[in-house]
Tab-separated table of C-alpha atoms and ligand atoms in Angstrom:
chain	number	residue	atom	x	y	z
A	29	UNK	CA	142.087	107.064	91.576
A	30	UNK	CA	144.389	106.052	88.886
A	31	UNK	CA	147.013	108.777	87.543
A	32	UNK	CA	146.064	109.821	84.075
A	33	UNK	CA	148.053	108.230	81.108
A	34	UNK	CA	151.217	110.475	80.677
A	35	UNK	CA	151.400	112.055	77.341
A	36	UNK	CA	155.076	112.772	76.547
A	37	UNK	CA	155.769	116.214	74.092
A	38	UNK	CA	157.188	113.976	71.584
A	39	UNK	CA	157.611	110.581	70.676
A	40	UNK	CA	159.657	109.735	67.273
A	41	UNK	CA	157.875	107.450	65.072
A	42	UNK	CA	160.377	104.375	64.725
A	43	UNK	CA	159.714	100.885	63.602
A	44	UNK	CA	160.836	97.336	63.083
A	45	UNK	CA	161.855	98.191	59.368
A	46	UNK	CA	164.143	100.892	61.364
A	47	UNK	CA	165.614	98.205	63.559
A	48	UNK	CA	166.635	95.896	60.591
A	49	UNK	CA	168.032	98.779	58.959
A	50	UNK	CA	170.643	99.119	61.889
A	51	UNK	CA	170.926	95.507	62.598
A	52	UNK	CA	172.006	94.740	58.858
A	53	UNK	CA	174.404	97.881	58.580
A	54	UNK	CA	175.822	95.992	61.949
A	55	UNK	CA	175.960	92.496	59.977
A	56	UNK	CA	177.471	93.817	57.191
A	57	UNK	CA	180.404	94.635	59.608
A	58	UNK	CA	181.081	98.238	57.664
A	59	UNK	CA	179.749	100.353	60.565
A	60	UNK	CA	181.319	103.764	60.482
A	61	UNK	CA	181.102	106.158	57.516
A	62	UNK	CA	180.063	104.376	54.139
A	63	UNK	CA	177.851	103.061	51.488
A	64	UNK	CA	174.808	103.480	53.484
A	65	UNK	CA	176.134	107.352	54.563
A	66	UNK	CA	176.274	107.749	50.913
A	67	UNK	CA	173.010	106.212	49.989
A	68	UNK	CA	171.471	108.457	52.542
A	69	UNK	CA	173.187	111.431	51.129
A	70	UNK	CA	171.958	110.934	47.921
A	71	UNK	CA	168.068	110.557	49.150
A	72	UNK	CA	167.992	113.032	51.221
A	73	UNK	CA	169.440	115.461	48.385
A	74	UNK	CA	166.846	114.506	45.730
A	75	UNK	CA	163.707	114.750	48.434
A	76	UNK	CA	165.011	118.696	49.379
A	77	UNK	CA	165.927	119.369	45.522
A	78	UNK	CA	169.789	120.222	46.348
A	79	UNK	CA	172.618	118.559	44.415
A	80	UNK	CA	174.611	117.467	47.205
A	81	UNK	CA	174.161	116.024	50.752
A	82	UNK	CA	177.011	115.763	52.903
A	83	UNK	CA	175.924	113.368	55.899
A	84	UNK	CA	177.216	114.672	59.251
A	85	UNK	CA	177.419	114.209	63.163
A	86	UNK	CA	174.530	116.626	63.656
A	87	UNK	CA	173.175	119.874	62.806
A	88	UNK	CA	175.644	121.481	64.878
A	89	UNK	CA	178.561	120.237	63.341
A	90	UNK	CA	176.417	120.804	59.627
A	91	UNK	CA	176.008	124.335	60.475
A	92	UNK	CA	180.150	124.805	61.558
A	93	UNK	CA	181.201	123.559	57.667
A	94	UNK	CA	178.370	125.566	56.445
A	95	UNK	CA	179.984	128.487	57.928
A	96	UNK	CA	183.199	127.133	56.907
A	97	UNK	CA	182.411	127.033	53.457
A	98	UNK	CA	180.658	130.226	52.624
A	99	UNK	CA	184.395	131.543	54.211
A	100	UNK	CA	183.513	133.184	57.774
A	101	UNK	CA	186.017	133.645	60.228
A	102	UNK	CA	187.614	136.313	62.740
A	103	UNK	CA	186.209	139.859	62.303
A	104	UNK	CA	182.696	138.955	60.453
A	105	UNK	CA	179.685	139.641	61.909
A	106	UNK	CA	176.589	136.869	60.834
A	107	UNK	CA	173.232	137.614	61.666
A	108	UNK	CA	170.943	135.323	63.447
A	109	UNK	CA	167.925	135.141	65.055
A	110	UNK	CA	168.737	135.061	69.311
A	111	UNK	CA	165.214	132.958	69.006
A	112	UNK	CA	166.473	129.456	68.356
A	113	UNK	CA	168.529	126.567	69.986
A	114	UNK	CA	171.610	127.825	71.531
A	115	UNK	CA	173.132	125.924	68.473
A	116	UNK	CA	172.748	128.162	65.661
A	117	UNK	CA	174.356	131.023	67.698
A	118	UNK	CA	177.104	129.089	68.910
A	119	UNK	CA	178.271	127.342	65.190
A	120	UNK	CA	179.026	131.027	64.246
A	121	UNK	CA	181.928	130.959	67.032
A	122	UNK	CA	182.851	127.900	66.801
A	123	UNK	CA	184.317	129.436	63.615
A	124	UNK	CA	185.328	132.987	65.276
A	125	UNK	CA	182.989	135.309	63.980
A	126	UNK	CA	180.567	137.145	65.688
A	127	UNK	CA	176.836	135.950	65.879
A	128	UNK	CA	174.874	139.228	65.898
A	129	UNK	CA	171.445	138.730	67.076
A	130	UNK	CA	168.346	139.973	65.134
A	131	UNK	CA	164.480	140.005	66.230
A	132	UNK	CA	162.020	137.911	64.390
A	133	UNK	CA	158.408	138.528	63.319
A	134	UNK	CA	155.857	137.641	65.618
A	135	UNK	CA	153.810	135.169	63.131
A	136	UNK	CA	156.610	133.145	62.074
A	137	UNK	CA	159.299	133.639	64.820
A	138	UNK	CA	161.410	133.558	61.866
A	139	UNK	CA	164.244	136.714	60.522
A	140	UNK	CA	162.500	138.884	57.721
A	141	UNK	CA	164.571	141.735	55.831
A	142	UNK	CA	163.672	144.114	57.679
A	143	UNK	CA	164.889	142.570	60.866
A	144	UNK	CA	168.163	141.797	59.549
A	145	UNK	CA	168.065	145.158	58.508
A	146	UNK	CA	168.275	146.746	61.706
A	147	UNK	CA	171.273	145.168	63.341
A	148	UNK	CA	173.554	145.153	59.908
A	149	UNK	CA	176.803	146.627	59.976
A	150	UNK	CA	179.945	146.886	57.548
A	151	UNK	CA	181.168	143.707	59.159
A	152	UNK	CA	178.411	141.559	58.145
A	153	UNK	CA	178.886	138.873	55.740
A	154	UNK	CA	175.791	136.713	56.305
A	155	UNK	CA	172.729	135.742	57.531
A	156	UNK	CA	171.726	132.620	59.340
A	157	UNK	CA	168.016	132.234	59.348
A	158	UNK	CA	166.558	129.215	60.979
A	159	UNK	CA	163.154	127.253	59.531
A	160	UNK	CA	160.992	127.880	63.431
A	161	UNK	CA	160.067	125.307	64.764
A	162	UNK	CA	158.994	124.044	61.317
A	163	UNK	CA	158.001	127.448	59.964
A	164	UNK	CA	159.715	127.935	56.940
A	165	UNK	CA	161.118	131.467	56.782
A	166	UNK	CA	160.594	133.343	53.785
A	167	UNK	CA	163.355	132.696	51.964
A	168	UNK	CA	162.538	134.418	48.472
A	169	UNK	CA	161.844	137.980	50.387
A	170	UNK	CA	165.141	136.893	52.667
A	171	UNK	CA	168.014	135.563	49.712
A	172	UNK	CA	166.776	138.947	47.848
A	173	UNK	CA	167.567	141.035	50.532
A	174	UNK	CA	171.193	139.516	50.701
A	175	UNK	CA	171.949	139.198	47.331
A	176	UNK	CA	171.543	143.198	47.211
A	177	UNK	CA	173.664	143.475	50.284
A	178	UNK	CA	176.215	141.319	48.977
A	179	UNK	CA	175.102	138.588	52.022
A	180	UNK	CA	175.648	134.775	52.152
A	181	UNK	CA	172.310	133.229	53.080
A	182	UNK	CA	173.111	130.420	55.066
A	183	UNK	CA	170.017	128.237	56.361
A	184	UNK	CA	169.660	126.161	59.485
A	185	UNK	CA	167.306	124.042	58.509
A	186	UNK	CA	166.770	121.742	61.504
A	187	UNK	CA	163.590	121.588	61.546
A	188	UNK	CA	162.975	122.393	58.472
A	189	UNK	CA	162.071	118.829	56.447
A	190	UNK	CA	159.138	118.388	55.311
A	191	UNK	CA	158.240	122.010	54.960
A	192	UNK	CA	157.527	124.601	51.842
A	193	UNK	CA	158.237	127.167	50.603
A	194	UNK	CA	155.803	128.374	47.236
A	195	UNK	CA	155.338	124.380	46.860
A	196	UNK	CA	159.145	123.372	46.641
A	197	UNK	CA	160.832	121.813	49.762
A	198	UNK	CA	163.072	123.940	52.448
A	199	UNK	CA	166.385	123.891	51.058
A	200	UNK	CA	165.561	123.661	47.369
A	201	UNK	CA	167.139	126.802	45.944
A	202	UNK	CA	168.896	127.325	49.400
A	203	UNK	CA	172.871	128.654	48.960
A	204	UNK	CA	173.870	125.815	51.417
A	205	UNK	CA	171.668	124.536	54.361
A	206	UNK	CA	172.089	122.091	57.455
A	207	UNK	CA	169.671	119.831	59.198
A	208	UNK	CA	169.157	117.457	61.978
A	209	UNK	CA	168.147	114.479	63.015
A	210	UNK	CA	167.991	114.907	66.837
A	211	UNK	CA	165.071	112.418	67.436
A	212	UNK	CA	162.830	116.085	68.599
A	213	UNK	CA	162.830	116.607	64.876
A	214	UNK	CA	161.095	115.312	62.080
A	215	UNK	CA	162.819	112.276	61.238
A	216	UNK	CA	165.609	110.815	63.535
A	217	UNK	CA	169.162	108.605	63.139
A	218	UNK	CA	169.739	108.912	67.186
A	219	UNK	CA	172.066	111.666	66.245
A	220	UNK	CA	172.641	113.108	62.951
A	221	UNK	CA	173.001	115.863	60.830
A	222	UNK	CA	173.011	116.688	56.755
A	223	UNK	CA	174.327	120.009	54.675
A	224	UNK	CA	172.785	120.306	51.490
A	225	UNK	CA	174.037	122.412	48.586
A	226	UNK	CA	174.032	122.901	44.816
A	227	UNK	CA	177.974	124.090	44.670
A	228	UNK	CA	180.232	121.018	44.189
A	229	UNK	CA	183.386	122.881	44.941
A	230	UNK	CA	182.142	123.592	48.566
A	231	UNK	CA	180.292	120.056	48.488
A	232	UNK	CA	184.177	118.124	47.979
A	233	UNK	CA	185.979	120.546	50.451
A	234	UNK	CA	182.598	119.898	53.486
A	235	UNK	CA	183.212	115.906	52.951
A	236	UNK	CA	186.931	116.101	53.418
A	237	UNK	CA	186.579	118.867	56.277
A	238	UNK	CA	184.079	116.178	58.013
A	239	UNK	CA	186.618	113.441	58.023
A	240	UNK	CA	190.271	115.485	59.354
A	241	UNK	CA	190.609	116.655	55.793
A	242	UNK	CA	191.881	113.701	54.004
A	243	UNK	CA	191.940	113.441	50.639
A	244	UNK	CA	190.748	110.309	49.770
A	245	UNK	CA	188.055	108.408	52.321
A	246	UNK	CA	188.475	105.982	54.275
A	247	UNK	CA	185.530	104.185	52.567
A	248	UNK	CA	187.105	104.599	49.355
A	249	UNK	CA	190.793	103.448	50.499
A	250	UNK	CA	188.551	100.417	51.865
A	251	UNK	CA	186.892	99.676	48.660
A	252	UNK	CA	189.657	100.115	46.135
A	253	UNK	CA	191.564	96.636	47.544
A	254	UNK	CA	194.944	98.872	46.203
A	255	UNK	CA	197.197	100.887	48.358
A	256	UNK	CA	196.044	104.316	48.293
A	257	UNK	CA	198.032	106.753	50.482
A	258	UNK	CA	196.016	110.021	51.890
A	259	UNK	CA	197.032	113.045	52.410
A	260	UNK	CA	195.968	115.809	55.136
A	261	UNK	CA	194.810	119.000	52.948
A	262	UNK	CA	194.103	121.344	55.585
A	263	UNK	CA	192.878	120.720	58.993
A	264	UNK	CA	189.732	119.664	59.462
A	265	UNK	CA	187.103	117.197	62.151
A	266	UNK	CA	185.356	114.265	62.848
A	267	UNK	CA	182.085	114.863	62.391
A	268	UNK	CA	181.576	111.896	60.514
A	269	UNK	CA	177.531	109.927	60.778
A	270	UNK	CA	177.847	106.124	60.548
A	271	UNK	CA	176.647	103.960	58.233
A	272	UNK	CA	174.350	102.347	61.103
A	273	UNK	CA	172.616	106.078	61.507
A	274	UNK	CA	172.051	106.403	58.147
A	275	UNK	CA	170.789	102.889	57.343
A	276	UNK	CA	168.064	104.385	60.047
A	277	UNK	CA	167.546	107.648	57.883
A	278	UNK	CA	167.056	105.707	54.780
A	279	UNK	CA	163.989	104.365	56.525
A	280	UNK	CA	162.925	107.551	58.336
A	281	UNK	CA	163.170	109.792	54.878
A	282	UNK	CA	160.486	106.977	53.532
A	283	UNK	CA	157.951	108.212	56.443
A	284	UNK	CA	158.403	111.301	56.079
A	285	UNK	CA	155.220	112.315	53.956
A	286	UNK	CA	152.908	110.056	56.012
A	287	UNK	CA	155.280	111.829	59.405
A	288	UNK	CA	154.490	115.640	57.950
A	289	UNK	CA	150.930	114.532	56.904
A	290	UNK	CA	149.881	113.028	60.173
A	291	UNK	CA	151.553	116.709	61.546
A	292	UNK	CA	149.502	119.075	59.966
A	293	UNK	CA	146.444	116.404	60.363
A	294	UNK	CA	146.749	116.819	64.552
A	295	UNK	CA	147.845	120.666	63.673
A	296	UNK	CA	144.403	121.587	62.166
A	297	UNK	CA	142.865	119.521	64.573
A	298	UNK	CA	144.332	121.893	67.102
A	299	UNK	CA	143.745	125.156	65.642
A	300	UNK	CA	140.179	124.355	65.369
A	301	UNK	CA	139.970	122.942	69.272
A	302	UNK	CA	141.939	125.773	70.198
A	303	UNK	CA	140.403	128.304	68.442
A	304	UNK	CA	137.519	129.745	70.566
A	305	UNK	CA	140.448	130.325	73.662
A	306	UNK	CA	141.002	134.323	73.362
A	307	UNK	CA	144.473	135.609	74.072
A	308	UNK	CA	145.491	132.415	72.930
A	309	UNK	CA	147.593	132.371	69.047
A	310	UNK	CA	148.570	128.591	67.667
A	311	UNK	CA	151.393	128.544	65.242
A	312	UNK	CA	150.153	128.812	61.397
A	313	UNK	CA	151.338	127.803	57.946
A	314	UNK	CA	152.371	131.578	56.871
A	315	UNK	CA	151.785	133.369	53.346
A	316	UNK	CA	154.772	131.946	52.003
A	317	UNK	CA	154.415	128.108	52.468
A	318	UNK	CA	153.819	124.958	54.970
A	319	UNK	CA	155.357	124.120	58.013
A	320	UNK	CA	155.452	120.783	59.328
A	321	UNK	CA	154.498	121.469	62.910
A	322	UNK	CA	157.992	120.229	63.967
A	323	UNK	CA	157.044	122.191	67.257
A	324	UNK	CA	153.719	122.825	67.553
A	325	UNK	CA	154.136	125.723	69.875
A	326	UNK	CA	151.278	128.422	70.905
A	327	UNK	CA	151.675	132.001	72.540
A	328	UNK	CA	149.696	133.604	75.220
A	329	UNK	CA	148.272	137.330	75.124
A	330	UNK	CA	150.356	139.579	78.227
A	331	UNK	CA	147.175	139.173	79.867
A	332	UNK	CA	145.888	135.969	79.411
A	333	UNK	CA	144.557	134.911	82.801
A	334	UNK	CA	147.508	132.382	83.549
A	335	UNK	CA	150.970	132.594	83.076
A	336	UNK	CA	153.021	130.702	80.566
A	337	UNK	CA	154.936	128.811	83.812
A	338	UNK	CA	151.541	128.271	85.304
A	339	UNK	CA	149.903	126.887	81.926
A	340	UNK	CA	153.079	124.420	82.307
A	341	UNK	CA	152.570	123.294	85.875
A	342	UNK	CA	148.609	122.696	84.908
A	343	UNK	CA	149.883	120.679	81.917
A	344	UNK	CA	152.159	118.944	84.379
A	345	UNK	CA	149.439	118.222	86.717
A	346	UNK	CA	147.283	116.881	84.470
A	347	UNK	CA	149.884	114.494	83.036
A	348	UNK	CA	150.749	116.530	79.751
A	349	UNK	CA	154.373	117.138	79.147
A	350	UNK	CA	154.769	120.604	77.236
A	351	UNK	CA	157.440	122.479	76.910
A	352	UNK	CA	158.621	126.153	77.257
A	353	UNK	CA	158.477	128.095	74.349
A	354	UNK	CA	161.594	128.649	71.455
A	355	UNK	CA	164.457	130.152	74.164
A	356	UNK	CA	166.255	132.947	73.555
A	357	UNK	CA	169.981	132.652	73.237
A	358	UNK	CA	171.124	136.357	74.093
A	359	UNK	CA	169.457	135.589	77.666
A	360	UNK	CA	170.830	132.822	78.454
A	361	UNK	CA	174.529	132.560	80.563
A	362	UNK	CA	176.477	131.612	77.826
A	363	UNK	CA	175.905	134.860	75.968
A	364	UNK	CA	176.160	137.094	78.866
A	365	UNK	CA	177.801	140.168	78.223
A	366	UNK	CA	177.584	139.576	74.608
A	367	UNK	CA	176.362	143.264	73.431
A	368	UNK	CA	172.657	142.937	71.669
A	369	UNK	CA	169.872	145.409	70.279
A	370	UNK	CA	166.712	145.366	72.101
A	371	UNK	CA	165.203	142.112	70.578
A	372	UNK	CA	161.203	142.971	71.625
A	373	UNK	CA	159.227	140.398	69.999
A	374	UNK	CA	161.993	137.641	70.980
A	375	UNK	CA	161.879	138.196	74.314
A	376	UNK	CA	157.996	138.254	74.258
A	377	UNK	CA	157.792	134.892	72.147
A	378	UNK	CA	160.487	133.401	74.165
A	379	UNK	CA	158.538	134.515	77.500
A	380	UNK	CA	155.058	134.088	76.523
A	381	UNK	CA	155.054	130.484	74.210
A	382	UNK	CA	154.655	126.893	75.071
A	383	UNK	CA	155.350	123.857	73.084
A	384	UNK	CA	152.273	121.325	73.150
A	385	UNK	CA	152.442	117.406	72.944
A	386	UNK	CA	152.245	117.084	69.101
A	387	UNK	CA	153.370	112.869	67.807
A	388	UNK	CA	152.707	110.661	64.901
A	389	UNK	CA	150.999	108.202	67.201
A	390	UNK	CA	148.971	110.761	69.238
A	391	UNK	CA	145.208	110.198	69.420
A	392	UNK	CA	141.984	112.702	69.236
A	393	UNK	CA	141.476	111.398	72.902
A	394	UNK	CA	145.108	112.805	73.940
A	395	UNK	CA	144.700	116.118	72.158
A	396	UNK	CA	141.206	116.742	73.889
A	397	UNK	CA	143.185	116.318	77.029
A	398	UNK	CA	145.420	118.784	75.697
A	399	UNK	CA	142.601	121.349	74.659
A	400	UNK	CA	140.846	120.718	78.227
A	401	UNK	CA	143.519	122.256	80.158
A	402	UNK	CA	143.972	125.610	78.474
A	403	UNK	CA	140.828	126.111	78.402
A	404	UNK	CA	140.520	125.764	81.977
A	405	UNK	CA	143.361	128.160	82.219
A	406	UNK	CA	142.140	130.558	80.419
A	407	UNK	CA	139.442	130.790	82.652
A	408	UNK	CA	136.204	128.989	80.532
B	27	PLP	C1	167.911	121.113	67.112
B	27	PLP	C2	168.439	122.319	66.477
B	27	PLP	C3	169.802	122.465	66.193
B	27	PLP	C4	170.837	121.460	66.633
B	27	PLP	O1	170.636	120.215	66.058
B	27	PLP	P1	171.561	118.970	66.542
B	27	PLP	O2	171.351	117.963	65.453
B	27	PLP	O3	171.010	118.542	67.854
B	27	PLP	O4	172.951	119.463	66.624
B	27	PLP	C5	170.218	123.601	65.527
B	27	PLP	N1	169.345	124.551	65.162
B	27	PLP	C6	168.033	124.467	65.430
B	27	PLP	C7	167.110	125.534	64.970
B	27	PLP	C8	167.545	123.350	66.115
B	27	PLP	O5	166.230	123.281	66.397
């Protein structure tokens, strides 16, 4: 008998026009931070309908100057959702507040007023909601709610391009957002990561912060053939992307409406194979707007006939890699001790969800496969 073809959870779509994108950034001999970083800036600005990009390391290091710039630091409180990628929690430390965890609502896995409501204190000074998974969270309902509570609505958009909200993209409107190009999202440099804003003050103070806080570049110095002598403003990191990343974005953020389209093509395509398994929910487009099925995750009734581990080791045996649902930070080491409200519905998502194989290249034949298995598990 010959093992079935292994289909991986995720595959990013990457091409020859991507390869000779890097290999010419490399030929040009300007490698690091440059014209290509700035090229990719501007692009990826225009497609989310913000004024500025600032091109970064990653989404973790986007989401530290976001934090930086809206001014958190020592004795604020920020509220996030404990449902996410250890990341969003831990760029709140890494500038010395305090990430206070909030539940999410059980459609969206995303933060909704009235969760944020219920862990608020006089300390807090902003929220950090997160686009699930592709979900975009209801921003509209959620920058209301802040600007009455005098909030900073910071976004953590990660997985977030591609997706809606009321027919403009994540991010358009957004107070400042970050993103990422981890190839498990969207579109991928290898590594990468963007903020996005409308406020040029914080946009000038993010691109010095990401380069030790010089004043003047050192693509600029480069370019201006004069002396130019920097100075150190206030101290600040490298979490510079180079110009061979974003010579790769360029060609990614060209895909990316045949990548989201392909998405929710395989999405529907899911729902409707999917659909007759009881105690079974797939991840939906909400009210609000479209996702872009970055994770195209499903959760499992409390007594659907197989566990969520057990669902994963049929997978497994079957040669599907899934994945265990969105974690939960506040239960992981890292955040032990760390004092948090009863988060219900996190802890139920987080328990209870799996990630299924969802690709650009992945075929009907593949997603049958897919389909065949859970509904073996649930017992038809
Ligand atoms: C992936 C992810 C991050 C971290 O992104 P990197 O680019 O890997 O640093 C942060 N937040 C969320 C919600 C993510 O999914």
């Amino acid at each position: 008998m010959t093992a079935p073809e292994r289909i991986p959870v995720m595959v990013p779509w990457l091409g020859e026009e991507e390869a000779r994108a890097a290999a010419d950034a490399v030929r040009s001999g300007w490698v690091a931070q440059g014209p290509r970083a700035a090229a990719f800036e501007r692009a990826f600005a225009e497609r989310v309908g913000a004024e500025h990009g600032i091109a970064v390391s990653s989404c973790t290091t986007a989401l530290h100057l976001a934090l930086i710039a809206v001014g958190l630091g020592p004795g604020d409180e920020v509220v996030v959702p404990s449902l996410s990628f250890i990341a969003t929690a831990n760029a709140v430390l890494h500038t010395g507040a305090r990430p206070v965890f909030a539940d999410v609502e059980e459609a969206t896995g995303n933060l909704t007023p009235q969760t944020v409501d219920a862990v608020r204190t006089p300390r807090t000074r902003a929220v950090l909601a997160v686009h699930q998974g592709g979900v975009p969270a209801d921003v509209h309902a959620l920058r209301a709610a802040c600007a009455d509570r005098g909030l900073a609505l910071v976004e953590d958009a990660a997985c977030g391009i591609g997706a809606t909200v009321g027919g403009k993209s994540v991010g358009h409107g957004a107070l400042i957002a970050a993103w990422s190009f981890h190839p498990r999202k969207v579109i991928t440099t290898g590594e990468g990561g963007m903020v996005t804003t409308d406020d040029a003050a914080w946009a000038g103070r993010l691109r010095r912060l990401r380069e030790h806080g010089m004043s003047v570049s050192a693509a600029q110095r480069h370019a201006s053939g004069r002396p130019i002598a920097e100075r150190y403003l206030e101290v600040g990191y490298n979490y510079r992307m180079t110009d061979i990343q974003a010579a790769v974005g360029l060609v990614q953020l060209g895909r990316l409406d045949e990548i989201v389209s392909r998405r929710r093509e395989l999405a529907a395509r899911y729902e409707q194979l999917l659909a007759p398994i009881p105690g079974l929910r797939p991840v939906r487009d909400p009210a609000h707007g479209e996702g872009n099925f970055q994770s195209y995750w499903v959760l499992l009734a409390e007594d659907f006939p197989a566990g969520r581990d057990a669902v994963l080791e049929a997978l497994a045996d079957a040669g599907i890699s899934a994945r265990r649902g969105i974690m939960a930070a506040h239960l992981e080491p890292a955040y032990a001790g760390h004092a948090t409200a009863p988060l219900p519905v996190t802890e139920r998502i987080s328990r209870n969800s799996l990630i299924l194989p969802l690709f650009h290249t992945m075929t009907h034949a593949q997603q049958d496969r897919v389909a065949a298995v859970l509904h073996e598990q649930a017992g038809g």
